[in-house]
Each structure stands twice: as C-alpha cells, then as structure tokens.
GROMACS .gro file of C-alpha atoms in nm:
model
   84
    1UNK     CA    1  -3.098   0.979   1.734
    2UNK     CA    2  -3.160   0.806   1.409
    3UNK     CA    3  -2.970   1.062   1.223
    4UNK     CA    4  -2.688   0.999   1.453
    5UNK     CA    5  -2.702   0.646   1.387
    6UNK     CA    6  -2.717   0.689   1.032
    7UNK     CA    7  -2.416   0.945   1.036
    8UNK     CA    8  -2.223   0.689   1.238
    9UNK     CA    9  -2.295   0.394   1.002
   10UNK     CA   10  -2.186   0.615   0.686
   11UNK     CA   11  -1.871   0.682   0.875
   12UNK     CA   12  -1.799   0.312   0.944
   13UNK     CA   13  -1.887   0.235   0.583
   14UNK     CA   14  -1.628   0.501   0.459
   15UNK     CA   15  -1.345   0.382   0.703
   16UNK     CA   16  -1.404   0.036   0.583
   17UNK     CA   17  -1.383   0.121   0.224
   18UNK     CA   18  -1.054   0.345   0.280
   19UNK     CA   19  -0.916   0.019   0.469
   20UNK     CA   20  -1.014  -0.214   0.190
   21UNK     CA   21  -0.863   0.022  -0.063
   22UNK     CA   22  -0.535   0.046   0.141
   23UNK     CA   23  -0.520  -0.343   0.172
   24UNK     CA   24  -0.561  -0.385  -0.219
   25UNK     CA   25  -0.274  -0.127  -0.254
   26UNK     CA   26  -0.053  -0.331  -0.046
   27UNK     CA   27  -0.137  -0.638  -0.210
   28UNK     CA   28  -0.050  -0.448  -0.556
   29UNK     CA   29   0.287  -0.377  -0.388
   30UNK     CA   30   0.338  -0.756  -0.312
   31UNK     CA   31   0.260  -0.835  -0.673
   32UNK     CA   32   0.513  -0.584  -0.811
   33UNK     CA   33   0.780  -0.713  -0.582
   34UNK     CA   34   0.707  -1.058  -0.727
   35UNK     CA   35   0.652  -1.189  -0.383
   36UNK     CA   36   0.303  -1.324  -0.443
   37UNK     CA   37   0.415  -1.668  -0.462
   38UNK     CA   38   0.626  -1.713  -0.155
   39UNK     CA   39   0.503  -1.877   0.174
   40UNK     CA   40   0.292  -1.658   0.381
   41UNK     CA   41   0.523  -1.712   0.675
   42UNK     CA   42   0.813  -1.631   0.487
   43UNK     CA   43   0.648  -1.305   0.351
   44UNK     CA   44   0.552  -1.197   0.690
   45UNK     CA   45   0.899  -1.283   0.835
   46UNK     CA   46   1.049  -1.067   0.574
   47UNK     CA   47   0.808  -0.774   0.643
   48UNK     CA   48   0.891  -0.825   1.014
   49UNK     CA   49   1.258  -0.804   0.936
   50UNK     CA   50   1.233  -0.531   0.698
   51UNK     CA   51   1.055  -0.320   0.954
   52UNK     CA   52   1.351  -0.356   1.192
   53UNK     CA   53   1.581  -0.233   0.880
   54UNK     CA   54   1.377   0.058   0.828
   55UNK     CA   55   1.472   0.186   1.158
   56UNK     CA   56   1.804   0.296   1.010
   57UNK     CA   57   1.748   0.633   0.841
   58UNK     CA   58   1.986   0.574   0.547
   59UNK     CA   59   1.854   0.217   0.481
   60UNK     CA   60   1.490   0.386   0.474
   61UNK     CA   61   1.589   0.666   0.230
   62UNK     CA   62   1.766   0.402   0.014
   63UNK     CA   63   1.458   0.157  -0.009
   64UNK     CA   64   1.230   0.456  -0.036
   65UNK     CA   65   1.423   0.576  -0.333
   66UNK     CA   66   1.430   0.228  -0.480
   67UNK     CA   67   1.055   0.191  -0.449
   68UNK     CA   68   0.969   0.538  -0.572
   69UNK     CA   69   1.166   0.478  -0.876
   70UNK     CA   70   0.999   0.163  -0.973
   71UNK     CA   71   0.650   0.321  -0.910
   72UNK     CA   72   0.752   0.626  -1.136
   73UNK     CA   73   0.891   0.378  -1.401
   74UNK     CA   74   0.557   0.184  -1.411
   75UNK     CA   75   0.346   0.492  -1.395
   76UNK     CA   76   0.555   0.627  -1.705
   77UNK     CA   77   0.498   0.303  -1.873
   78UNK     CA   78   0.102   0.316  -1.823
   79UNK     CA   79   0.089   0.664  -1.947
   80UNK     CA   80   0.307   0.582  -2.263
   81UNK     CA   81   0.069   0.263  -2.333
   82UNK     CA   82  -0.250   0.491  -2.296
   83UNK     CA   83  -0.112   0.742  -2.555
   84UNK     CA   84  -0.091   0.455  -2.797
   0.00000   0.00000   0.00000
C-alpha cells in the first residue's frame, strides 16, 4: 500500500510540474504577443472570441501559420545570438 501511495504521489507531482510548465509557456506566448499589459478581462474576452474564430478551418490555418512563423523567427534569432 505504501508503494502504491508513493507512486500516486510521484504521478501527482509529475502532473503538477507538467501543468506548471504548460502555464508558463502560455504566459510566454502572451508576452510574445505583447498582451501582458492589457486588462485581464479584455485578455480573457479576446481568448474567448478567438476560440470561436478558430472553429473556421481557414482562419485556424492562417493564425497557425502566423504564429509558427513568429516562433521560428524567434528561434532563429536565439540560435544566431548563441553562435556569437
């Protein structure tokens, strides 16, 4: 029983760490989009509205393309900076 409880605790810790990592990544996306300073209610409203927009496949594809491009651009910039 103790081993099972210890395993369950480890699983909960791993799940909590993964959730924390995902939330930090989402916060980073808010920062990249320069949305950190807007009112939290407005940000939530924007996200809720965006969720509806993403139901359209073409809109989803275009927004994904735009986001992927920005993430790739930033990754390239980091790699170039690391090279010196």
